[in-house]
Amino acid sequence: MRRSCLNEVHALAEQDDRVLFVGSDLGAGTLDAMREGCPEQFFMEGIAEQNLIGVAAGMALEGYIPYVNTIATFLTRRCLEQVTIDVALHKLPVRLIGNGGGMVYAPLGPTHTTLEDVALMRAIPNMTVIAPCDAEEMKRLMPLTLGWPGPIYIRLAKGGDPVVSQPDKPVAIGRAIPLVEGRDVVIVTYGIMVHRALTAAEALREEGIECTVLNMHTIKPLDEQAILQSAVGKRLVVTVEEHSLTGGLGSAVAHLLATTDALENGPRLRTLAFADAFCEGYGSQNQQIAKAGVDVVDIQRTIKEAFV
């Protein structure tokens, strides 16, 4: 996913000389082609992320469209002041590419894991938040970022994740994609958890419980209409995310369902996410997801327990 995203930045730069890449610490060989092919649109500013945002904001004020790339936790938690005041307050077209959202960097511990980035970015006015489910969806979404008004936070997974998006279904920022349809339950999710939700839905279907899986690749603005339409007549809505229970997709959906009058006798809600706590120990991304109770078996168990 990361490589697909950066390759798309290169492709956009070749099409539009307003597009700039601004990085902090790329690995060896990454984007060498852009560095050689578009040298005047390629900037490596070093590991000074807050300064990185200031530089990007200045470029945007001069009419450019900077794509800023660094590790998600440093881009959001460390740079919250600069992202809020320098970029979002002025609705600047800065694209923030957050590498390793969620538990991608779990082997490095809590300094590098990112379980609050969606909450932080959602709370900033004018900010759009997207998290594609796989590399192919990333390829289809990136060209749409070029003309989008205001700043965008793009949450990246690790790479090598299963491709589950469907190329025949149109992609648009702010529009959810129903990947499968079922009569009983709606699972709302994003990022790499889409694959887990689809796997759980397939297993549940064999047990007689039919699930709709809604790919919410844009978390802000939330496609409220898609959620409400999918929830009509359902007994249960379940949100699944690789993020803290606080402030993520689950919070957004809970607020929607609690404040709308569109659903009579609306469905029950369950929110599957990481606990409001720092992760303990070290391990792989998959190990930490399983430990947190948001894996495939946990989705299945939660739905069966709530469905009775």
Short mmCIF file of C-alpha atoms in Angstrom, two decimals:
data_model
loop_
_atom_site.label_atom_id
_atom_site.label_comp_id
_atom_site.label_asym_id
_atom_site.label_seq_id
_atom_site.Cartn_x
_atom_site.Cartn_y
_atom_site.Cartn_z
CA MET A 1 0.00 0.00 0.00
CA ARG A 2 2.80 2.41 0.89
CA ARG A 3 4.62 1.80 -2.36
CA SER A 4 1.40 2.20 -4.36
CA CYS A 5 0.66 5.49 -2.60
CA LEU A 6 4.12 6.95 -3.23
CA ASN A 7 4.15 5.74 -6.82
CA GLU A 8 0.88 7.58 -7.32
CA VAL A 9 2.44 10.76 -5.89
CA HIS A 10 5.17 10.41 -8.51
CA ALA A 11 2.58 9.91 -11.26
CA LEU A 12 0.61 12.95 -10.11
CA ALA A 13 3.80 15.03 -10.05
CA GLU A 14 4.49 14.11 -13.66
CA GLN A 15 1.00 15.26 -14.62
CA ASP A 16 0.88 18.45 -12.55
CA ASP A 17 3.89 20.57 -11.63
CA ARG A 18 2.04 21.91 -8.57
CA VAL A 19 2.47 18.49 -6.93
CA LEU A 20 5.44 18.28 -4.55
CA PHE A 21 6.74 15.42 -2.43
CA VAL A 22 8.01 16.39 1.03
CA GLY A 23 9.54 13.59 3.09
CA SER A 24 11.42 13.19 6.34
CA ASP A 25 13.32 9.92 6.18
CA LEU A 26 12.62 7.67 3.20
CA GLY A 27 14.21 4.26 3.07
CA ALA A 28 17.00 3.57 0.61
CA GLY A 29 15.73 3.39 -2.95
CA THR A 30 12.21 4.61 -2.18
CA LEU A 31 11.07 7.14 -4.75
CA ASP A 32 14.48 7.22 -6.46
CA ALA A 33 12.62 7.44 -9.78
CA MET A 34 10.83 10.61 -8.68
CA ARG A 35 13.99 12.06 -7.21
CA GLU A 36 15.67 11.66 -10.61
CA GLY A 37 12.67 12.39 -12.83
CA CYS A 38 11.16 15.35 -10.95
CA PRO A 39 14.07 16.79 -8.94
CA GLU A 40 12.45 20.20 -8.53
CA GLN A 41 9.35 18.60 -7.01
CA PHE A 42 11.17 16.35 -4.52
CA PHE A 43 12.20 17.54 -1.05
CA MET A 44 13.76 15.55 1.79
CA GLU A 45 13.69 17.70 4.91
CA GLY A 46 15.04 15.27 7.50
CA ILE A 47 13.63 14.02 10.79
CA ALA A 48 12.09 17.28 11.97
CA GLU A 49 8.40 16.63 11.42
CA GLN A 50 6.99 19.83 12.89
CA ASN A 51 9.24 21.84 10.58
CA LEU A 52 8.10 19.56 7.74
CA ILE A 53 4.49 20.69 8.20
CA GLY A 54 5.49 24.34 8.32
CA VAL A 55 7.43 23.96 5.07
CA ALA A 56 4.48 22.22 3.41
CA ALA A 57 2.07 24.92 4.57
CA GLY A 58 4.31 27.59 3.08
CA MET A 59 4.47 25.72 -0.21
CA ALA A 60 0.67 25.39 -0.28
CA LEU A 61 0.29 29.12 0.30
CA GLU A 62 2.41 29.61 -2.84
CA GLY A 63 -0.01 27.54 -4.91
CA TYR A 64 1.58 24.09 -4.65
CA ILE A 65 0.00 20.79 -3.54
CA PRO A 66 2.48 19.16 -1.12
CA TYR A 67 2.25 15.46 -0.28
CA VAL A 68 3.99 15.04 3.10
CA ASN A 69 5.16 11.57 4.02
CA THR A 70 6.38 10.26 7.37
CA ILE A 71 5.48 7.79 10.12
CA ALA A 72 1.85 8.26 11.19
CA THR A 73 2.46 8.80 14.87
CA PHE A 74 4.98 11.57 14.22
CA LEU A 75 2.76 13.16 11.55
CA THR A 76 -0.29 13.34 13.81
CA ARG A 77 0.64 13.22 17.51
CA ARG A 78 3.89 15.17 17.28
CA CYS A 79 2.66 17.69 14.70
CA LEU A 80 -0.86 18.27 15.99
CA GLU A 81 -0.30 22.00 16.58
CA GLN A 82 1.26 22.59 13.17
CA VAL A 83 -1.32 20.49 11.30
CA THR A 84 -4.15 22.32 13.07
CA ILE A 85 -2.94 25.91 12.89
CA ASP A 86 -0.58 26.01 9.88
CA VAL A 87 -2.60 23.75 7.58
CA ALA A 88 -6.22 23.13 8.59
CA LEU A 89 -7.06 26.62 9.85
CA HIS A 90 -6.27 27.95 6.37
CA LYS A 91 -7.86 24.99 4.50
CA LEU A 92 -4.58 24.43 2.67
CA PRO A 93 -4.35 21.55 0.15
CA VAL A 94 -1.66 19.65 2.05
CA ARG A 95 -1.85 15.84 1.81
CA LEU A 96 -0.57 14.12 4.95
CA ILE A 97 0.55 10.56 4.24
CA GLY A 98 0.81 8.67 7.54
CA ASN A 99 2.91 5.52 7.23
CA GLY A 100 2.14 2.66 9.55
CA GLY A 101 -1.25 3.60 10.95
CA GLY A 102 -2.49 1.33 13.72
CA MET A 103 -0.17 -1.48 14.80
CA VAL A 104 2.14 -1.67 11.77
CA TYR A 105 5.11 -0.66 13.91
CA ALA A 106 4.11 -2.87 16.84
CA PRO A 107 7.60 -4.43 17.02
CA LEU A 108 8.91 -0.96 18.02
CA GLY A 109 6.44 -0.49 20.86
CA PRO A 110 4.07 2.32 21.88
CA THR A 111 6.31 5.15 20.71
CA HIS A 112 5.67 4.07 17.11
CA THR A 113 2.19 2.52 17.18
CA THR A 114 -0.67 4.80 16.16
CA LEU A 115 -4.02 4.13 17.74
CA GLU A 116 -5.23 7.71 18.09
CA ASP A 117 -4.41 9.24 14.68
CA VAL A 118 -7.95 8.98 13.30
CA ALA A 119 -9.37 10.56 16.45
CA LEU A 120 -6.87 13.41 16.34
CA MET A 121 -7.41 14.14 12.66
CA ARG A 122 -11.21 13.79 12.90
CA ALA A 123 -11.24 16.46 15.58
CA ILE A 124 -9.57 19.05 13.35
CA PRO A 125 -12.00 21.22 11.35
CA ASN A 126 -11.57 21.16 7.55
CA MET A 127 -9.61 17.87 7.70
CA THR A 128 -10.58 14.89 5.52
CA VAL A 129 -9.52 11.42 6.73
CA ILE A 130 -9.13 8.44 4.42
CA ALA A 131 -7.81 4.90 4.98
CA PRO A 132 -7.96 2.61 1.91
CA CYS A 133 -8.37 -1.11 2.49
CA ASP A 134 -5.64 -2.29 0.09
CA ALA A 135 -3.08 -1.19 -2.48
CA GLU A 136 -5.52 -1.33 -5.40
CA GLU A 137 -8.02 0.91 -3.66
CA MET A 138 -5.14 3.25 -2.84
CA LYS A 139 -4.34 3.49 -6.57
CA ARG A 140 -7.92 4.46 -7.33
CA LEU A 141 -8.21 6.98 -4.49
CA MET A 142 -4.94 8.86 -4.90
CA PRO A 143 -5.82 10.63 -8.18
CA LEU A 144 -8.96 11.94 -6.46
CA THR A 145 -6.86 13.71 -3.84
CA LEU A 146 -5.37 16.10 -6.39
CA GLY A 147 -8.40 18.37 -6.70
CA TRP A 148 -9.93 17.81 -3.27
CA PRO A 149 -10.40 21.10 -1.37
CA GLY A 150 -8.59 21.43 1.95
CA PRO A 151 -6.18 19.09 3.74
CA ILE A 152 -6.34 15.28 3.70
CA TYR A 153 -4.90 12.74 6.13
CA ILE A 154 -4.14 9.44 4.34
CA ARG A 155 -3.64 6.47 6.67
CA LEU A 156 -1.39 3.77 5.24
CA ALA A 157 -1.13 0.14 6.20
CA LYS A 158 2.11 -1.81 5.96
CA GLY A 159 1.92 -3.33 2.51
CA GLY A 160 1.39 -6.84 1.23
CA ASP A 161 -2.09 -6.99 2.67
CA PRO A 162 -4.72 -9.04 0.77
CA VAL A 163 -6.55 -7.19 -2.00
CA VAL A 164 -10.26 -7.21 -1.21
CA SER A 165 -11.50 -4.08 -2.97
CA GLN A 166 -13.57 -4.56 -6.09
CA PRO A 167 -12.49 -2.59 -9.17
CA ASP A 168 -15.99 -2.59 -10.65
CA LYS A 169 -17.32 -0.53 -7.73
CA PRO A 170 -16.72 3.21 -8.15
CA VAL A 171 -14.52 4.95 -5.62
CA ALA A 172 -15.17 8.49 -4.45
CA ILE A 173 -13.88 10.35 -1.42
CA GLY A 174 -16.68 10.52 1.13
CA ARG A 175 -18.66 7.61 -0.31
CA ALA A 176 -18.72 4.24 1.44
CA ILE A 177 -18.63 1.02 -0.61
CA PRO A 178 -20.87 -1.94 0.25
CA LEU A 179 -18.75 -4.99 -0.55
CA VAL A 180 -21.28 -7.68 0.35
CA GLU A 181 -24.97 -7.46 1.21
CA GLY A 182 -26.72 -9.34 4.02
CA ARG A 183 -30.10 -9.07 5.75
CA ASP A 184 -29.15 -9.28 9.44
CA VAL A 185 -26.05 -7.29 10.44
CA VAL A 186 -24.04 -4.32 9.15
CA ILE A 187 -20.28 -4.36 9.70
CA VAL A 188 -18.75 -0.91 9.18
CA THR A 189 -14.98 -0.87 8.89
CA TYR A 190 -11.92 0.52 7.08
CA GLY A 191 -8.29 -0.21 6.27
CA ILE A 192 -6.92 -3.71 6.74
CA MET A 193 -9.87 -4.64 8.95
CA VAL A 194 -12.05 -4.83 5.84
CA HIS A 195 -10.42 -8.16 4.99
CA ARG A 196 -11.09 -9.48 8.48
CA ALA A 197 -14.70 -8.31 8.33
CA LEU A 198 -15.25 -10.05 5.00
CA THR A 199 -13.73 -13.26 6.34
CA ALA A 200 -15.94 -13.14 9.42
CA ALA A 201 -19.03 -12.38 7.31
CA GLU A 202 -18.35 -15.39 5.09
CA ALA A 203 -18.04 -17.69 8.10
CA LEU A 204 -21.19 -16.29 9.71
CA ARG A 205 -23.17 -16.79 6.52
CA GLU A 206 -22.50 -20.51 6.82
CA GLU A 207 -24.07 -20.33 10.27
CA GLY A 208 -27.17 -18.56 8.98
CA ILE A 209 -26.27 -14.96 9.89
CA GLU A 210 -26.03 -12.65 6.88
CA CYS A 211 -23.86 -9.55 7.11
CA THR A 212 -23.50 -6.44 5.00
CA VAL A 213 -19.88 -5.23 4.97
CA LEU A 214 -19.49 -1.50 4.44
CA ASN A 215 -16.01 -0.33 3.45
CA MET A 216 -15.73 3.13 5.03
CA HIS A 217 -12.49 4.17 3.31
CA THR A 218 -13.36 7.79 4.10
CA ILE A 219 -13.89 8.24 7.83
CA LYS A 220 -14.38 12.00 7.58
CA PRO A 221 -16.60 13.21 6.01
CA LEU A 222 -18.62 10.20 7.11
CA ASP A 223 -21.02 8.76 4.55
CA GLU A 224 -23.95 8.94 6.95
CA GLN A 225 -26.53 8.14 4.30
CA ALA A 226 -24.82 4.86 3.41
CA ILE A 227 -24.72 3.78 7.06
CA LEU A 228 -28.34 4.67 7.69
CA GLN A 229 -29.55 3.00 4.50
CA SER A 230 -27.59 -0.15 5.31
CA ALA A 231 -28.93 -0.18 8.88
CA VAL A 232 -32.60 -0.10 7.90
CA GLY A 233 -34.20 -3.38 8.95
CA LYS A 234 -31.00 -4.75 10.51
CA ARG A 235 -30.79 -6.10 14.04
CA LEU A 236 -27.19 -5.10 14.68
CA VAL A 237 -24.50 -2.63 13.56
CA VAL A 238 -20.86 -3.51 14.36
CA THR A 239 -17.89 -1.20 13.82
CA VAL A 240 -14.43 -2.74 13.52
CA GLU A 241 -11.18 -0.78 13.51
CA GLU A 242 -7.46 -0.96 14.21
CA HIS A 243 -7.67 2.13 16.41
CA SER A 244 -8.53 3.21 19.92
CA LEU A 245 -12.10 2.81 21.07
CA THR A 246 -12.02 6.55 21.71
CA GLY A 247 -12.68 8.93 18.84
CA GLY A 248 -12.49 6.60 15.86
CA LEU A 249 -15.06 5.16 13.48
CA GLY A 250 -17.01 3.54 16.31
CA SER A 251 -17.47 6.91 17.99
CA ALA A 252 -18.59 8.49 14.72
CA VAL A 253 -21.16 5.78 14.01
CA ALA A 254 -22.41 5.79 17.61
CA HIS A 255 -22.94 9.53 17.43
CA LEU A 256 -24.79 9.18 14.14
CA LEU A 257 -27.12 6.46 15.37
CA ALA A 258 -27.73 8.23 18.68
CA THR A 259 -28.61 11.57 17.14
CA THR A 260 -30.62 10.63 14.08
CA ASP A 261 -34.35 10.17 13.98
CA ALA A 262 -34.21 8.33 10.67
CA LEU A 263 -34.37 4.84 12.16
CA GLU A 264 -37.37 3.61 14.09
CA ASN A 265 -36.60 0.76 16.44
CA GLY A 266 -32.99 1.07 15.27
CA PRO A 267 -30.42 -1.72 15.53
CA ARG A 268 -28.17 -2.38 18.49
CA LEU A 269 -24.52 -1.26 18.20
CA ARG A 270 -21.25 -2.95 19.07
CA THR A 271 -17.84 -1.24 18.64
CA LEU A 272 -14.76 -3.42 18.20
CA ALA A 273 -11.54 -1.49 18.70
CA PHE A 274 -8.42 -1.32 20.85
CA ALA A 275 -8.95 -0.47 24.53
CA ASP A 276 -8.26 3.04 25.80
CA ALA A 277 -4.79 2.07 27.00
CA PHE A 278 -1.22 1.91 25.80
CA CYS A 279 -0.37 -1.46 24.29
CA GLU A 280 1.73 -3.69 26.49
CA GLY A 281 4.59 -5.75 25.18
CA TYR A 282 5.99 -6.09 21.70
CA GLY A 283 5.04 -8.27 18.77
CA SER A 284 3.78 -8.30 15.22
CA GLN A 285 0.81 -6.33 13.96
CA ASN A 286 -1.28 -9.49 13.72
CA GLN A 287 -0.32 -10.59 17.22
CA GLN A 288 -1.36 -7.25 18.71
CA ILE A 289 -4.66 -7.21 16.80
CA ALA A 290 -5.47 -10.68 18.11
CA LYS A 291 -4.39 -9.71 21.63
CA ALA A 292 -6.65 -6.66 21.54
CA GLY A 293 -9.67 -8.76 20.59
CA VAL A 294 -10.44 -7.25 17.19
CA ASP A 295 -9.54 -10.19 14.96
CA VAL A 296 -11.78 -12.40 12.82
CA VAL A 297 -12.81 -14.70 15.65
CA ASP A 298 -13.66 -11.71 17.81
CA ILE A 299 -15.90 -10.24 15.11
CA GLN A 300 -17.69 -13.56 14.77
CA ARG A 301 -18.08 -14.00 18.54
CA THR A 302 -19.31 -10.43 19.08
CA ILE A 303 -21.95 -10.75 16.38
CA LYS A 304 -23.18 -14.16 17.53
CA GLU A 305 -23.41 -13.02 21.18
CA ALA A 306 -25.30 -9.85 20.25
CA PHE A 307 -27.47 -11.56 17.68
CA VAL A 308 -29.10 -14.02 20.06
#
